């Protein structure tokens, strides 16, 4: 079986497959009013159209923790999807979208369901376009350092293929093994080495995408342009609301010949953040910079004497040509000494690297905990204050709430703060309102400190309520753009804070109440 050929395969499938009742039974157990299944079977072949209830249930969710919480009580956030269609070519996608547009039936492009914001959850039995059969590398150009790949290719399979040729895509998210290349671009994702290679929007230089009316949009892969606003940037990050991405051209880099790992114990969060800022503003290009607060440091450094009076850890990895790595490492060590750091052994980093693609959240969810993560961005000047404000307010909510954070994507102007919130097993009537309040605190404080509500997870369904606060007048521009490109509102309606279609469920009508 080639990469992505499986229908759906992820850790949450078994739990969700056990759901037989849901919050909105009037919509979820029926197919679309205008059932296009026979037309799709004629187009793709019956083996590539799924319409059984159990099959559709596999596609009714992604990894949104809130949906997982409801599933424990036999409920779902949205509806079941309509038929699942599995195209093999861009032409197939064109024909699928045209058929749906003619019948005024909504669609959702589906990679492998690794998103955590509900970006692929159906709200009115949408047709699901499973992209995983489109899983091939189309072209590789060593002179231009470009690779063209179909959107449904599994991320790990893609990186492995590049590694065999001596290259890396530079985009290595924790979800690498369970995500698709098209999904990276759709949600404007960020990999664990983004401080060196950039986020996906810095890596994608061209694409093909199908518009809501079935026309094919092609953006040629060129170094730079000065021809008006970037059409590429309109599609990357649009989460399937403006077009269905079928093919991408990305920058690639040769695998580095040398690497140096530096693990540091620092006297506090201000010192660690200050060191990271200095590194990024000095023109260095570290492969990885990971800073941990006191709680996350303690869990990773048991028995290491350097952290006895220096409770914050920084992991810094440099890579490239050997002489450059040596020079950069010397500079980092000098900066670290000035910041009051002690160098420790590399064991904490080595252990992280071994499990870098394993979901920690899943382990807590399986134990019945209410575990969630929120990643935001903020400028260096507000980073310490943002952490302190959120930590103080969350601690006041409930004595049993765990809050911790690390900073794993750093840039010259600021940093991504990646936070973990966790409550022990509890009655949903108590836990769900607290979960909502934690989100309100994290997103509200981020906006109050001039930050952005999302760094790499995207916005999907769950962040919709904060999108106006994020964009201001810009949100009106985005709504007008959606209306102009997709007047029928058939592509992933109701996501990114954009309007749902009439008759769609309102999944958070009881989010603040006992559900």
Tab-separated table of C-alpha atoms in Angstrom:
chain	number	residue	atom	x	y	z
A	1	UNK	CA	0.000	0.000	0.000
A	2	UNK	CA	1.463	3.364	-0.996
A	3	UNK	CA	1.599	6.357	1.320
A	4	UNK	CA	-1.847	7.772	2.008
A	5	UNK	CA	-3.687	4.907	0.286
A	6	UNK	CA	-5.521	3.937	3.477
A	7	UNK	CA	-8.983	5.421	3.923
A	8	UNK	CA	-8.499	6.863	7.422
A	9	UNK	CA	-5.959	5.731	9.980
A	10	UNK	CA	-5.359	7.634	13.183
A	11	UNK	CA	-5.313	7.093	16.918
A	12	UNK	CA	-8.722	8.606	17.633
A	13	UNK	CA	-10.665	6.491	15.125
A	14	UNK	CA	-11.595	3.739	17.561
A	15	UNK	CA	-13.092	6.141	20.102
A	16	UNK	CA	-15.151	8.047	17.558
A	17	UNK	CA	-16.293	4.879	15.803
A	18	UNK	CA	-18.127	3.914	19.006
A	19	UNK	CA	-20.464	6.921	18.769
A	20	UNK	CA	-24.024	5.924	17.924
A	21	UNK	CA	-25.838	9.020	19.182
A	22	UNK	CA	-24.975	12.650	18.788
A	23	UNK	CA	-26.058	16.143	19.625
A	24	UNK	CA	-27.777	16.744	16.282
A	25	UNK	CA	-29.444	13.489	15.149
A	26	UNK	CA	-31.824	15.292	12.838
A	27	UNK	CA	-28.967	16.003	10.420
A	28	UNK	CA	-26.206	13.532	11.007
A	29	UNK	CA	-27.605	10.162	10.012
A	30	UNK	CA	-28.933	11.017	6.561
A	31	UNK	CA	-27.134	11.614	3.314
A	32	UNK	CA	-27.408	14.867	1.393
A	33	UNK	CA	-30.820	15.780	0.066
A	34	UNK	CA	-29.402	15.635	-3.442
A	35	UNK	CA	-27.425	12.408	-3.257
A	36	UNK	CA	-24.604	12.599	-5.800
A	37	UNK	CA	-23.210	9.179	-4.940
A	38	UNK	CA	-24.198	7.562	-8.277
A	39	UNK	CA	-22.608	10.409	-10.229
A	40	UNK	CA	-19.414	10.181	-8.198
A	41	UNK	CA	-19.286	6.392	-8.656
A	42	UNK	CA	-19.577	6.890	-12.378
A	43	UNK	CA	-16.756	9.431	-12.287
A	44	UNK	CA	-14.307	7.665	-9.943
A	45	UNK	CA	-15.451	4.054	-9.773
A	46	UNK	CA	-17.481	2.548	-6.915
A	47	UNK	CA	-14.367	1.564	-4.934
A	48	UNK	CA	-13.494	5.240	-4.466
A	49	UNK	CA	-16.867	6.494	-3.200
A	50	UNK	CA	-17.838	5.647	0.376
A	51	UNK	CA	-21.406	6.119	1.565
A	52	UNK	CA	-21.911	3.706	4.462
A	53	UNK	CA	-22.667	5.227	7.850
A	54	UNK	CA	-19.645	3.623	9.552
A	55	UNK	CA	-17.334	4.793	6.767
A	56	UNK	CA	-18.688	8.309	6.925
A	57	UNK	CA	-18.325	8.377	10.698
A	58	UNK	CA	-14.556	7.945	10.264
A	59	UNK	CA	-14.478	11.325	8.497
A	60	UNK	CA	-16.803	13.192	10.870
A	61	UNK	CA	-14.023	14.568	13.066
A	62	UNK	CA	-10.394	15.535	13.252
A	63	UNK	CA	-8.323	15.716	16.470
A	64	UNK	CA	-10.141	18.665	18.032
A	65	UNK	CA	-9.922	17.941	21.792
A	66	UNK	CA	-13.345	19.464	22.438
A	67	UNK	CA	-14.864	16.935	20.035
A	68	UNK	CA	-13.032	14.193	21.884
A	69	UNK	CA	-14.528	15.412	25.177
A	70	UNK	CA	-18.049	15.249	23.714
A	71	UNK	CA	-17.396	11.809	22.256
A	72	UNK	CA	-16.953	10.416	25.760
A	73	UNK	CA	-20.628	11.238	26.293
A	74	UNK	CA	-21.736	9.860	22.919
A	75	UNK	CA	-22.058	13.274	21.256
A	76	UNK	CA	-20.439	14.967	18.289
A	77	UNK	CA	-19.634	18.552	17.395
A	78	UNK	CA	-21.152	18.582	13.898
A	79	UNK	CA	-22.832	16.071	11.605
A	80	UNK	CA	-21.848	13.029	9.642
A	81	UNK	CA	-20.498	13.938	6.211
A	82	UNK	CA	-22.175	13.007	2.975
A	83	UNK	CA	-20.432	10.640	0.576
A	84	UNK	CA	-16.636	10.363	0.737
A	85	UNK	CA	-14.980	10.750	-2.662
A	86	UNK	CA	-11.354	9.766	-3.276
A	87	UNK	CA	-9.876	11.422	-6.398
A	88	UNK	CA	-6.609	10.342	-7.992
A	89	UNK	CA	-5.886	13.352	-10.216
A	90	UNK	CA	-6.427	17.092	-10.354
A	91	UNK	CA	-8.889	16.458	-13.184
A	92	UNK	CA	-10.911	14.260	-10.820
A	93	UNK	CA	-11.059	17.107	-8.293
A	94	UNK	CA	-12.167	19.547	-11.007
A	95	UNK	CA	-15.014	17.220	-11.973
A	96	UNK	CA	-16.028	16.600	-8.349
A	97	UNK	CA	-16.213	20.310	-7.582
A	98	UNK	CA	-18.163	21.011	-10.776
A	99	UNK	CA	-20.721	18.327	-9.948
A	100	UNK	CA	-21.149	19.647	-6.427
A	101	UNK	CA	-21.446	23.254	-7.596
A	102	UNK	CA	-24.141	22.318	-10.107
A	103	UNK	CA	-26.105	20.614	-7.322
A	104	UNK	CA	-25.305	23.379	-4.781
A	105	UNK	CA	-23.807	20.845	-2.376
A	106	UNK	CA	-20.987	21.839	0.011
A	107	UNK	CA	-17.584	20.126	0.084
A	108	UNK	CA	-14.663	19.731	2.477
A	109	UNK	CA	-11.149	18.802	1.356
A	110	UNK	CA	-9.775	16.173	3.758
A	111	UNK	CA	-6.098	15.293	4.175
A	112	UNK	CA	-5.706	12.790	7.000
A	113	UNK	CA	-7.621	14.421	9.826
A	114	UNK	CA	-4.646	15.540	11.926
A	115	UNK	CA	-5.931	19.063	12.584
A	116	UNK	CA	-6.828	20.066	16.139
A	117	UNK	CA	-9.233	22.986	15.496
A	118	UNK	CA	-12.147	21.214	13.811
A	119	UNK	CA	-11.195	22.463	10.356
A	120	UNK	CA	-12.663	19.422	8.592
A	121	UNK	CA	-15.687	18.784	10.809
A	122	UNK	CA	-18.858	18.758	8.666
A	123	UNK	CA	-21.733	21.007	9.711
A	124	UNK	CA	-24.386	19.955	7.170
A	125	UNK	CA	-23.424	16.601	5.679
A	126	UNK	CA	-20.750	18.068	3.401
A	127	UNK	CA	-19.207	15.875	0.716
A	128	UNK	CA	-15.687	14.948	1.814
A	129	UNK	CA	-12.871	14.951	-0.750
A	130	UNK	CA	-10.307	12.523	0.637
A	131	UNK	CA	-7.054	13.608	-1.041
A	132	UNK	CA	-4.894	10.687	0.100
A	133	UNK	CA	-4.794	8.873	-3.260
A	134	UNK	CA	-2.993	11.912	-4.670
A	135	UNK	CA	0.263	10.911	-3.008
A	136	UNK	CA	3.100	11.205	-5.528
A	137	UNK	CA	6.140	13.382	-6.086
A	138	UNK	CA	5.561	14.851	-9.532
A	139	UNK	CA	8.923	16.493	-10.230
A	140	UNK	CA	12.253	17.217	-8.572
A	141	UNK	CA	14.576	19.994	-9.764
A	142	UNK	CA	18.079	19.897	-8.273
A	143	UNK	CA	19.199	23.051	-10.046
A	144	UNK	CA	16.359	25.185	-8.680
A	145	UNK	CA	16.045	23.203	-5.407
A	146	UNK	CA	12.314	22.699	-5.985
A	147	UNK	CA	10.035	19.701	-5.600
A	148	UNK	CA	6.477	19.357	-6.888
A	149	UNK	CA	4.217	17.034	-4.902
A	150	UNK	CA	0.561	16.082	-4.882
A	151	UNK	CA	-1.411	17.467	-1.962
A	152	UNK	CA	-2.428	14.132	-0.461
A	153	UNK	CA	1.079	12.746	0.074
A	154	UNK	CA	1.812	11.728	3.655
A	155	UNK	CA	4.336	14.060	5.284
A	156	UNK	CA	6.662	11.354	6.572
A	157	UNK	CA	6.677	9.539	3.234
A	158	UNK	CA	7.472	12.841	1.533
A	159	UNK	CA	10.385	13.644	3.861
A	160	UNK	CA	11.729	10.084	3.613
A	161	UNK	CA	11.725	10.286	-0.190
A	162	UNK	CA	13.601	13.581	-0.090
A	163	UNK	CA	16.108	12.230	2.448
A	164	UNK	CA	16.913	9.356	0.101
A	165	UNK	CA	17.895	11.960	-2.485
A	166	UNK	CA	19.987	13.876	0.062
A	167	UNK	CA	17.443	16.644	0.768
A	168	UNK	CA	14.923	17.793	3.356
A	169	UNK	CA	11.686	19.727	2.966
A	170	UNK	CA	12.497	21.669	6.152
A	171	UNK	CA	8.917	21.315	7.385
A	172	UNK	CA	8.788	18.807	10.238
A	173	UNK	CA	5.653	19.254	12.384
A	174	UNK	CA	4.868	16.949	15.285
A	175	UNK	CA	2.101	15.579	13.042
A	176	UNK	CA	4.608	14.655	10.304
A	177	UNK	CA	3.633	10.973	10.275
A	178	UNK	CA	-0.143	11.588	10.261
A	179	UNK	CA	-0.509	14.723	8.118
A	180	UNK	CA	-0.411	15.535	4.406
A	181	UNK	CA	1.593	18.110	2.480
A	182	UNK	CA	-1.608	19.778	1.305
A	183	UNK	CA	-2.837	19.982	4.883
A	184	UNK	CA	0.357	21.794	5.891
A	185	UNK	CA	-0.343	24.498	3.321
A	186	UNK	CA	-4.083	24.645	3.953
A	187	UNK	CA	-3.667	25.517	7.650
A	188	UNK	CA	-0.469	27.570	7.257
A	189	UNK	CA	1.448	25.113	9.408
A	190	UNK	CA	4.826	25.383	11.074
A	191	UNK	CA	7.413	22.659	11.560
A	192	UNK	CA	9.774	22.120	14.474
A	193	UNK	CA	12.638	23.640	12.469
A	194	UNK	CA	10.779	26.749	11.338
A	195	UNK	CA	13.336	29.087	12.903
A	196	UNK	CA	15.753	28.023	10.158
A	197	UNK	CA	13.556	27.019	7.226
A	198	UNK	CA	10.472	29.144	7.846
A	199	UNK	CA	6.837	28.111	8.155
A	200	UNK	CA	5.063	26.474	5.241
A	201	UNK	CA	4.117	29.843	3.715
A	202	UNK	CA	7.861	30.544	3.366
A	203	UNK	CA	8.448	27.154	1.705
A	204	UNK	CA	5.580	26.923	-0.814
A	205	UNK	CA	6.424	28.816	-4.016
A	206	UNK	CA	3.751	27.497	-6.390
A	207	UNK	CA	0.571	25.424	-6.464
A	208	UNK	CA	-2.445	24.153	-8.328
A	209	UNK	CA	-5.886	24.510	-6.770
A	210	UNK	CA	-9.480	24.049	-7.873
A	211	UNK	CA	-11.760	27.046	-7.350
A	212	UNK	CA	-15.403	26.710	-6.200
A	213	UNK	CA	-16.681	26.917	-9.780
A	214	UNK	CA	-14.343	24.133	-10.930
A	215	UNK	CA	-11.744	26.295	-12.646
A	216	UNK	CA	-8.119	25.352	-12.128
A	217	UNK	CA	-5.895	28.006	-10.562
A	218	UNK	CA	-2.171	27.578	-11.255
A	219	UNK	CA	0.524	29.690	-9.592
A	220	UNK	CA	3.906	29.190	-11.226
A	221	UNK	CA	6.872	28.607	-8.879
A	222	UNK	CA	9.047	31.697	-9.228
A	223	UNK	CA	11.485	33.312	-6.754
A	224	UNK	CA	9.636	36.622	-6.259
A	225	UNK	CA	7.011	38.796	-7.906
A	226	UNK	CA	5.865	42.397	-7.971
A	227	UNK	CA	2.545	41.887	-9.725
A	228	UNK	CA	0.009	42.945	-7.157
A	229	UNK	CA	-1.219	41.150	-4.031
A	230	UNK	CA	-0.065	37.569	-3.624
A	231	UNK	CA	-2.642	35.090	-4.922
A	232	UNK	CA	-0.459	32.334	-3.467
A	233	UNK	CA	-0.837	33.756	0.036
A	234	UNK	CA	-4.611	33.944	-0.396
A	235	UNK	CA	-4.767	30.184	-0.902
A	236	UNK	CA	-2.093	29.092	1.587
A	237	UNK	CA	-3.809	29.246	4.971
A	238	UNK	CA	-7.349	29.426	3.594
A	239	UNK	CA	-8.125	25.975	5.048
A	240	UNK	CA	-10.083	24.842	2.004
A	241	UNK	CA	-12.541	27.747	2.136
A	242	UNK	CA	-11.387	29.360	-1.120
A	243	UNK	CA	-9.994	26.460	-3.166
A	244	UNK	CA	-9.007	22.787	-3.023
A	245	UNK	CA	-5.214	22.503	-3.267
A	246	UNK	CA	-4.185	19.562	-5.459
A	247	UNK	CA	-0.456	20.120	-6.070
A	248	UNK	CA	2.339	22.158	-4.478
A	249	UNK	CA	5.836	23.218	-5.427
A	250	UNK	CA	8.135	23.707	-2.440
A	251	UNK	CA	11.686	24.755	-1.718
A	252	UNK	CA	13.996	21.975	-0.528
A	253	UNK	CA	17.422	22.033	1.116
A	254	UNK	CA	20.364	19.654	1.036
A	255	UNK	CA	20.778	17.648	4.205
A	256	UNK	CA	23.340	19.410	6.432
A	257	UNK	CA	26.836	17.953	6.669
A	258	UNK	CA	27.313	18.933	10.336
A	259	UNK	CA	25.196	19.527	13.424
A	260	UNK	CA	25.840	20.704	16.987
A	261	UNK	CA	23.443	20.348	19.921
A	262	UNK	CA	23.683	22.740	22.877
A	263	UNK	CA	21.538	22.152	25.976
A	264	UNK	CA	21.529	25.003	28.492
A	265	UNK	CA	20.277	25.559	32.026
A	266	UNK	CA	19.177	29.168	32.530
A	267	UNK	CA	18.230	31.137	35.655
A	268	UNK	CA	14.719	31.975	34.500
A	269	UNK	CA	12.291	32.561	31.648
A	270	UNK	CA	13.381	36.164	30.983
A	271	UNK	CA	16.994	35.019	30.576
A	272	UNK	CA	15.991	32.182	28.236
A	273	UNK	CA	13.743	34.351	26.093
A	274	UNK	CA	16.391	37.079	26.012
A	275	UNK	CA	18.991	34.579	24.794
A	276	UNK	CA	16.712	33.314	22.051
A	277	UNK	CA	15.978	36.875	20.946
A	278	UNK	CA	19.686	37.686	20.804
A	279	UNK	CA	20.427	34.576	18.741
A	280	UNK	CA	17.716	35.334	16.190
A	281	UNK	CA	18.517	39.043	15.959
A	282	UNK	CA	22.240	38.360	15.487
A	283	UNK	CA	21.681	36.810	12.066
A	284	UNK	CA	22.258	33.205	13.166
A	285	UNK	CA	20.135	30.442	11.625
A	286	UNK	CA	19.618	27.724	14.236
A	287	UNK	CA	17.881	24.546	13.182
A	288	UNK	CA	15.995	24.308	16.454
A	289	UNK	CA	15.469	26.589	19.450
A	290	UNK	CA	13.279	25.090	22.178
A	291	UNK	CA	12.795	26.819	25.526
A	292	UNK	CA	10.824	25.254	28.390
A	293	UNK	CA	9.207	26.868	31.422
A	294	UNK	CA	9.964	25.594	34.908
A	295	UNK	CA	7.314	22.849	34.876
A	296	UNK	CA	8.249	21.414	31.504
A	297	UNK	CA	11.959	21.701	32.281
A	298	UNK	CA	11.549	19.771	35.547
A	299	UNK	CA	9.766	16.917	33.789
A	300	UNK	CA	12.667	16.511	31.339
A	301	UNK	CA	15.757	17.064	33.524
A	302	UNK	CA	15.341	14.812	36.572
A	303	UNK	CA	18.656	14.276	38.339
A	304	UNK	CA	20.605	16.826	36.263
A	305	UNK	CA	22.588	19.021	38.662
A	306	UNK	CA	22.848	22.005	36.300
A	307	UNK	CA	19.111	22.682	36.721
A	308	UNK	CA	19.131	22.791	40.532
A	309	UNK	CA	19.346	26.596	40.599
A	310	UNK	CA	18.764	27.225	36.899
A	311	UNK	CA	15.233	25.875	36.350
A	312	UNK	CA	14.678	26.767	32.682
A	313	UNK	CA	16.056	24.724	29.780
A	314	UNK	CA	17.019	25.819	26.276
A	315	UNK	CA	17.819	23.346	23.493
A	316	UNK	CA	19.646	24.913	20.558
A	317	UNK	CA	20.656	22.996	17.433
A	318	UNK	CA	22.888	24.424	14.715
A	319	UNK	CA	23.467	22.777	11.357
A	320	UNK	CA	25.037	23.314	7.939
A	321	UNK	CA	28.580	23.396	6.593
A	322	UNK	CA	31.007	22.346	9.344
A	323	UNK	CA	32.986	25.563	9.624
A	324	UNK	CA	29.821	27.675	9.789
A	325	UNK	CA	28.358	25.412	12.489
A	326	UNK	CA	31.528	25.730	14.568
A	327	UNK	CA	31.482	29.524	14.305
A	328	UNK	CA	27.784	29.774	15.168
A	329	UNK	CA	28.178	27.397	18.118
A	330	UNK	CA	30.986	29.524	19.540
A	331	UNK	CA	28.798	32.617	19.320
A	332	UNK	CA	25.852	30.871	20.977
A	333	UNK	CA	28.026	29.641	23.855
A	334	UNK	CA	29.387	33.160	24.409
A	335	UNK	CA	25.857	34.592	24.473
A	336	UNK	CA	24.768	31.818	26.835
A	337	UNK	CA	27.546	32.593	29.320
A	338	UNK	CA	26.544	36.244	29.294
A	339	UNK	CA	22.964	35.146	30.082
A	340	UNK	CA	24.105	33.169	33.118
A	341	UNK	CA	23.620	29.743	31.535
A	342	UNK	CA	25.348	26.458	32.270
A	343	UNK	CA	25.773	23.885	29.531
A	344	UNK	CA	24.309	20.459	30.295
A	345	UNK	CA	24.418	17.095	28.589
A	346	UNK	CA	22.305	16.477	25.491
A	347	UNK	CA	20.137	13.722	27.019
A	348	UNK	CA	16.942	15.842	27.306
A	349	UNK	CA	17.182	16.836	23.658
A	350	UNK	CA	18.053	13.314	22.491
A	351	UNK	CA	14.999	11.942	24.279
A	352	UNK	CA	12.767	14.635	22.774
A	353	UNK	CA	14.078	13.924	19.282
A	354	UNK	CA	13.297	10.209	19.612
A	355	UNK	CA	9.649	10.968	20.326
A	356	UNK	CA	9.235	14.248	18.469
A	357	UNK	CA	6.342	12.934	16.353
A	358	UNK	CA	4.387	11.334	19.220
A	359	UNK	CA	1.310	13.103	20.587
A	360	UNK	CA	1.605	13.735	24.315
A	361	UNK	CA	-2.008	14.960	24.440
A	362	UNK	CA	-3.337	11.571	23.341
A	363	UNK	CA	-1.809	9.886	26.377
A	364	UNK	CA	-3.677	12.205	28.761
A	365	UNK	CA	-6.937	12.058	26.821
A	366	UNK	CA	-6.926	8.273	27.019
A	367	UNK	CA	-6.781	8.575	30.828
A	368	UNK	CA	-9.910	10.730	30.880
A	369	UNK	CA	-8.159	14.058	31.390
A	370	UNK	CA	-9.256	17.268	29.707
A	371	UNK	CA	-6.018	18.107	27.894
A	372	UNK	CA	-5.630	20.800	25.259
A	373	UNK	CA	-2.877	22.884	23.690
A	374	UNK	CA	-2.973	26.452	22.410
A	375	UNK	CA	-0.193	28.076	20.373
A	376	UNK	CA	-0.029	31.839	19.943
A	377	UNK	CA	2.581	34.355	18.833
A	378	UNK	CA	3.772	37.533	20.478
A	379	UNK	CA	6.601	40.035	20.088
A	380	UNK	CA	9.643	39.692	22.314
A	381	UNK	CA	8.734	42.858	24.192
A	382	UNK	CA	5.477	41.272	25.454
A	383	UNK	CA	6.489	37.612	25.769
A	384	UNK	CA	7.188	37.483	29.519
A	385	UNK	CA	4.118	39.539	30.403
A	386	UNK	CA	1.857	37.353	28.252
A	387	UNK	CA	3.004	34.167	29.962
A	388	UNK	CA	2.592	35.676	33.434
A	389	UNK	CA	-0.875	37.064	32.694
A	390	UNK	CA	-2.233	33.786	31.356
A	391	UNK	CA	-0.620	31.699	34.110
A	392	UNK	CA	-2.060	33.918	36.852
A	393	UNK	CA	-5.593	33.934	35.460
A	394	UNK	CA	-5.678	30.194	34.755
A	395	UNK	CA	-4.409	29.403	38.260
A	396	UNK	CA	-7.309	31.405	39.689
A	397	UNK	CA	-9.882	29.326	37.793
A	398	UNK	CA	-9.378	26.033	39.612
A	399	UNK	CA	-6.631	24.604	41.850
A	400	UNK	CA	-6.339	21.376	39.817
A	401	UNK	CA	-5.663	22.972	36.420
A	402	UNK	CA	-2.197	22.340	35.016
A	403	UNK	CA	-0.681	25.127	32.936
A	404	UNK	CA	2.741	25.014	31.310
A	405	UNK	CA	4.405	26.328	28.179
A	406	UNK	CA	7.378	26.070	25.883
A	407	UNK	CA	8.653	28.273	23.078
A	408	UNK	CA	9.634	26.192	20.045
A	409	UNK	CA	9.436	28.621	17.098
A	410	UNK	CA	11.517	31.773	17.404
A	411	UNK	CA	12.010	34.622	14.954
A	412	UNK	CA	13.815	37.982	14.923
A	413	UNK	CA	10.666	39.856	15.973
A	414	UNK	CA	9.066	37.402	18.364
A	415	UNK	CA	8.139	33.906	19.433
A	416	UNK	CA	5.463	31.228	19.456
A	417	UNK	CA	4.229	30.389	22.952
A	418	UNK	CA	2.901	26.809	22.992
A	419	UNK	CA	0.747	26.178	26.066
A	420	UNK	CA	-0.659	23.027	27.657
A	421	UNK	CA	-3.822	23.126	29.766
A	422	UNK	CA	-4.938	20.018	31.617
A	423	UNK	CA	-7.683	19.122	34.068
A	424	UNK	CA	-8.129	15.735	35.766
A	425	UNK	CA	-11.195	13.603	34.999
A	426	UNK	CA	-14.324	15.453	36.090
A	427	UNK	CA	-18.005	15.830	35.373
A	428	UNK	CA	-18.439	17.466	31.931
A	429	UNK	CA	-20.779	20.044	33.439
A	430	UNK	CA	-17.804	21.354	35.416
A	431	UNK	CA	-14.955	20.605	33.015
A	432	UNK	CA	-16.325	21.954	29.730
A	433	UNK	CA	-17.090	25.482	30.979
A	434	UNK	CA	-13.602	25.603	32.541
A	435	UNK	CA	-12.117	24.439	29.241
A	436	UNK	CA	-13.931	27.236	27.465
A	437	UNK	CA	-12.732	29.788	30.020
A	438	UNK	CA	-9.134	28.668	29.536
A	439	UNK	CA	-9.468	29.294	25.822
A	440	UNK	CA	-11.064	32.689	26.465
A	441	UNK	CA	-8.173	33.630	28.751
A	442	UNK	CA	-5.436	32.443	26.385
A	443	UNK	CA	-6.898	34.031	23.262
A	444	UNK	CA	-8.094	37.202	24.990
A	445	UNK	CA	-4.790	37.861	26.769
A	446	UNK	CA	-2.890	37.213	23.538
A	447	UNK	CA	-4.931	39.852	21.718
A	448	UNK	CA	-4.589	42.247	24.664
A	449	UNK	CA	-0.794	41.861	24.432
A	450	UNK	CA	-0.810	42.555	20.688
A	451	UNK	CA	-0.209	38.931	19.714
A	452	UNK	CA	-1.794	36.551	17.218
A	453	UNK	CA	-4.278	33.888	18.309
A	454	UNK	CA	-2.629	31.155	16.193
A	455	UNK	CA	0.855	30.238	15.000
A	456	UNK	CA	0.587	26.917	13.164
A	457	UNK	CA	-2.522	24.937	14.144
A	458	UNK	CA	-4.756	27.153	12.026
A	459	UNK	CA	-8.187	28.505	12.968
A	460	UNK	CA	-10.623	25.888	11.700
A	461	UNK	CA	-13.967	25.841	13.445
A	462	UNK	CA	-12.968	26.328	17.065
A	463	UNK	CA	-11.164	29.682	16.734
A	464	UNK	CA	-13.896	31.306	14.668
A	465	UNK	CA	-15.170	33.450	17.522
A	466	UNK	CA	-11.830	35.205	17.925
A	467	UNK	CA	-11.165	35.933	14.249
A	468	UNK	CA	-12.729	39.411	14.307
A	469	UNK	CA	-10.512	40.328	17.247
A	470	UNK	CA	-7.514	39.017	15.331
A	471	UNK	CA	-8.140	40.804	12.038
A	472	UNK	CA	-10.395	43.773	12.792
A	473	UNK	CA	-11.444	45.396	9.515
A	474	UNK	CA	-9.391	42.737	7.744
A	475	UNK	CA	-12.041	40.169	8.646
A	476	UNK	CA	-14.546	42.114	6.568
A	477	UNK	CA	-12.072	41.927	3.673
A	478	UNK	CA	-11.797	38.153	4.131
A	479	UNK	CA	-15.592	37.731	4.206
A	480	UNK	CA	-15.974	39.777	1.035
A	481	UNK	CA	-13.223	37.756	-0.630
A	482	UNK	CA	-14.977	34.505	0.301
A	483	UNK	CA	-18.306	35.827	-0.993
A	484	UNK	CA	-16.776	36.900	-4.294
A	485	UNK	CA	-14.822	33.701	-4.962
A	486	UNK	CA	-17.413	31.303	-3.559
A	487	UNK	CA	-20.852	32.935	-3.854
A	488	UNK	CA	-22.559	29.570	-3.251
A	489	UNK	CA	-20.486	29.077	-0.086
A	490	UNK	CA	-19.794	25.445	-0.965
A	491	UNK	CA	-16.136	25.118	0.100
A	492	UNK	CA	-15.747	24.270	3.803
A	493	UNK	CA	-18.426	26.705	4.988
A	494	UNK	CA	-18.422	27.940	8.564
A	495	UNK	CA	-14.652	27.773	9.117
A	496	UNK	CA	-12.124	30.610	9.711
A	497	UNK	CA	-14.917	32.661	11.276
A	498	UNK	CA	-16.673	32.774	7.890
A	499	UNK	CA	-20.448	32.211	7.584
A	500	UNK	CA	-21.959	28.753	7.561
A	501	UNK	CA	-24.722	27.903	5.118
A	502	UNK	CA	-28.397	28.241	6.073
A	503	UNK	CA	-29.505	25.156	7.957
A	504	UNK	CA	-26.045	24.176	9.188
A	505	UNK	CA	-25.691	23.239	12.838
A	506	UNK	CA	-24.316	25.738	15.324
A	507	UNK	CA	-21.798	23.479	17.080
A	508	UNK	CA	-21.044	25.823	19.969
A	509	UNK	CA	-24.540	26.897	20.882
A	510	UNK	CA	-24.001	25.065	24.203
A	511	UNK	CA	-20.252	25.452	24.558
A	512	UNK	CA	-20.615	27.467	27.774
A	513	UNK	CA	-23.271	25.210	29.239
A	514	UNK	CA	-23.595	21.689	30.518
A	515	UNK	CA	-23.499	19.551	27.373
